[in-house]
Amino acid sequence: MSAIRSFDELVVRLSQCERRTRVAVVNAVDVGTVDALCEALRYGFAEAILVGLQPDDALLKKFAPYREYVRQIVVEGEDEAATRAVELVRNGEADVLMKGLLHTDNLLRAVLNKEQGLLPRGNVLSHITLAEIPNFSRLLFFTDVAVIPTPTAEQRVWQVRYVDKLCRAFQIESPRIALVHFTEKVSPKFPLTLEYRALVEEAQKGQWGTTVIDGPLDVRTAVDSAALQTKGIDSPLQGLADALVMPNLETGNAFYKSITFFAHATVAGILQGTTHPVVLTSRGDNSRSKFLSIATAAISIQ
Amino acid sequence: MSAIRSFDELVVRLSQCERRTRVAVVNAVDVGTVDALCEALRYGFAEAILVGLQPDDALLKKFAPYREYVRQIVVEGEDEAATRAVELVRNGEADVLMKGLLHTDNLLRAVLNKEQGLLPRGNVLSHITLAEIPNFSRLLFFTDVAVIPTPTAEQRVWQVRYVDKLCRAFQIESPRIALVHFTEKVSPKFPLTLEYRALVEEAQKGQWGTTVIDGPLDVRTAVDSAALQTKGIDSPLQGLADALVMPNLETGNAFYKSITFFAHATVAGILQGTTHPVVLTSRGDNSRSKFLSIATAAISIQ
């Protein structure tokens, strides 16, 4: 199958799948979450299990056309609802966990619960964002804008592993992963560049299969072939990176905010490291973004 | 006078000034530098002193209409040319130093020379970028994308001072300065947020005059009023920041690269901390960007 290079292609691919992804959503009582779920139901790739508070009548009415694929479990309390939804995922009744209208902390507490949560001991929790940017020819994956402030070398290996796997779920056969810095020079002055180099050398030795890893590169030499040429830099990514691994959360966050606000990017996001996909959207996200996050979760387990 | 809110306004303002800014440019032998200078000459706000290698005939011809405002000092060798240009600035024959086609290190060596350079002992060297971003209503100043990898608290105070001063040169009477982070929460978990808070409290006490400083804010809550409201955050900047002080060089660089590549921003840049403005453009910059950097240098000393 050819690689999925846009969100439209993602949705088309999912709507051709036989299997519906069962989404356990906590407190689907805001219009953004409900619209996102209904869109996934309309395209036929999801089932919804509404856990927690009961949506009001106007919102419930939106689910009417998809009644056979919607189930309700009324639970009072954010912690209780989150715990119940996690339980559904753990016992195989749902495939994906999704946050509706509740505090992120309350959802995460249930996800991270050592006995009854979704994060296996030893796994590193991280996050991947996907962006479709006007006039840019492909989906751009990047990590991490949400979880790890300053990744250690070991955490970074996990981040690369996660983004590699998600790229492959999008049928990208040789994911091109850029390790982002402000310089292209490897130097002991900036220890991060040495960490990057170690990863690049692993990839050169074939330890990452067909995945191509390069860095340090800046955002532009990672994704813009012309800029790479102008700077006279040789990179196996050729300015065609599929994914950017950010040096720290400040950089990831600023990148996220600038492409969404100034470049009008459409984004989707998904937690990494959990046994099952977790869609953790924020209040600022519109329903399209929440819908595309469900789609990303769905494709990652097809 | 009203604030300068776009590069066009900047150029108009400068072309109305009586005084021409004398630019000592090192090795103006590339078309980008020459075109930038000729544009500044054409708008009548600059004189050029071409120090170093002689431009070829085709490039020299471009200067012909402005002959009376162009002077040549032929010097062989990059270090020698840089030293000579710095000397012109030091002895009052030029107002601004500009980099043409030479290695940045060679120019900086002359600028940073302890006896004969342009950086007073104790001053902190930094850099400010200005961006005009399509569909964004004002110029956005940000620092630092070029010089200080991880600013100390003291260096950050200098950065704020510099950006405050440059905003004021653009006739912004109450510069709004955002201290950028990935969170809006002040917490000992992230020491930078405490440093930010100290600066914000200084501003609240009036120690920064009419300048408004707030942070931690993320890029979006700094510049987007709607996002600020959605997040329910109270900020004296009201999402109308003129300037972003970045937490580190990785963030500054990624922001710079993403707004230029993905949002098609036009940028200008200028070194800070030196006795006289230094225009330090890079190979990747087009002639428009170099021209606007000269304009920024010129307005900063009007």
XYZ file of C-alpha atoms in Angstrom, chain B residues 110-239:
130
model
C 36.932 41.812 14.478
C 33.719 42.823 16.246
C 34.683 41.024 19.455
C 38.331 42.154 19.518
C 38.896 43.355 23.057
C 41.004 46.379 22.166
C 39.727 47.360 18.740
C 36.275 45.814 18.525
C 32.695 46.989 18.963
C 31.610 45.153 22.107
C 32.203 47.139 25.309
C 33.642 45.107 28.177
C 30.781 43.649 30.216
C 28.175 43.956 27.487
C 26.308 40.821 26.498
C 26.207 39.952 22.802
C 22.808 38.849 21.547
C 20.607 39.068 18.460
C 17.103 40.219 17.580
C 15.024 39.089 14.635
C 12.023 41.012 13.308
C 9.366 39.203 11.322
C 6.505 40.322 9.164
C 4.171 37.358 8.907
C 1.325 37.160 6.370
C -2.069 37.801 7.994
C -0.472 38.974 11.223
C -1.111 42.626 11.969
C 2.210 43.774 13.345
C 5.934 43.240 13.245
C 7.019 40.555 15.680
C 10.382 40.942 17.413
C 12.087 37.892 18.880
C 15.345 36.991 20.524
C 17.642 35.052 20.349
C 18.052 32.859 17.258
C 21.774 33.216 16.797
C 24.057 33.905 19.733
C 23.277 32.668 23.274
C 22.470 28.928 23.494
C 21.001 28.957 27.016
C 20.685 32.454 28.478
C 21.440 32.914 32.159
C 19.022 35.053 34.167
C 21.415 37.956 33.777
C 21.799 37.489 30.042
C 18.011 37.348 29.755
C 17.700 40.736 31.422
C 20.009 42.092 28.740
C 17.915 40.449 26.032
C 14.773 42.064 27.408
C 16.576 45.411 27.621
C 17.707 45.154 24.002
C 14.343 44.159 22.630
C 12.649 46.863 24.677
C 15.001 49.465 23.217
C 14.544 48.251 19.653
C 10.747 48.262 20.014
C 11.017 51.862 21.187
C 13.140 52.740 18.139
C 10.100 51.524 16.192
C 8.038 54.095 18.164
C 6.227 51.450 20.185
C 5.533 53.439 23.340
C 4.622 50.526 25.603
C 6.426 47.496 24.239
C 4.681 44.235 25.136
C 7.249 41.569 25.821
C 6.401 37.901 26.318
C 8.730 35.455 28.067
C 8.166 32.208 26.215
C 7.796 28.762 27.726
C 5.736 25.652 27.066
C 3.544 26.365 30.049
C 1.818 29.339 31.604
C 2.269 27.929 35.085
C 4.982 29.230 37.406
C 6.535 26.255 39.172
C 9.785 25.331 40.883
C 9.728 22.247 38.665
C 10.760 24.565 35.849
C 13.251 27.075 37.303
C 13.023 29.208 34.174
C 9.443 30.081 35.080
C 10.688 31.498 38.395
C 13.288 33.613 36.607
C 10.537 34.856 34.321
C 8.353 35.700 37.288
C 11.068 37.842 38.831
C 11.234 39.904 35.648
C 7.462 40.197 35.471
C 7.390 41.464 39.059
C 10.014 44.076 38.256
C 7.822 45.305 35.432
C 4.757 45.332 37.695
C 6.675 47.541 40.120
C 7.370 49.970 37.309
C 11.084 49.224 36.999
C 10.685 48.836 33.252
C 8.776 52.075 32.732
C 5.866 51.714 30.345
C 7.083 48.351 29.105
C 4.714 45.473 29.786
C 6.359 42.125 30.489
C 4.541 38.849 31.039
C 5.384 35.189 31.212
C 5.627 32.329 31.206
C 3.419 32.272 28.117
C 3.522 29.979 25.150
C 3.996 31.376 21.650
C 0.297 31.278 21.010
C -1.025 32.792 24.229
C 1.594 35.521 23.717
C 0.361 36.633 20.309
C -3.178 35.308 19.893
C -5.897 36.942 22.007
C -8.414 34.273 21.095
C -6.136 31.470 22.296
C -5.524 33.361 25.520
C -9.272 33.574 26.122
C -9.882 29.934 25.232
C -7.260 28.901 27.754
C -8.807 31.235 30.318
C -5.507 32.952 31.035
C -5.205 36.478 32.318
C -2.256 38.354 30.832
C -1.474 42.067 30.733
C -0.202 41.481 27.190
C -3.711 40.418 26.161
C -2.277 38.208 23.434
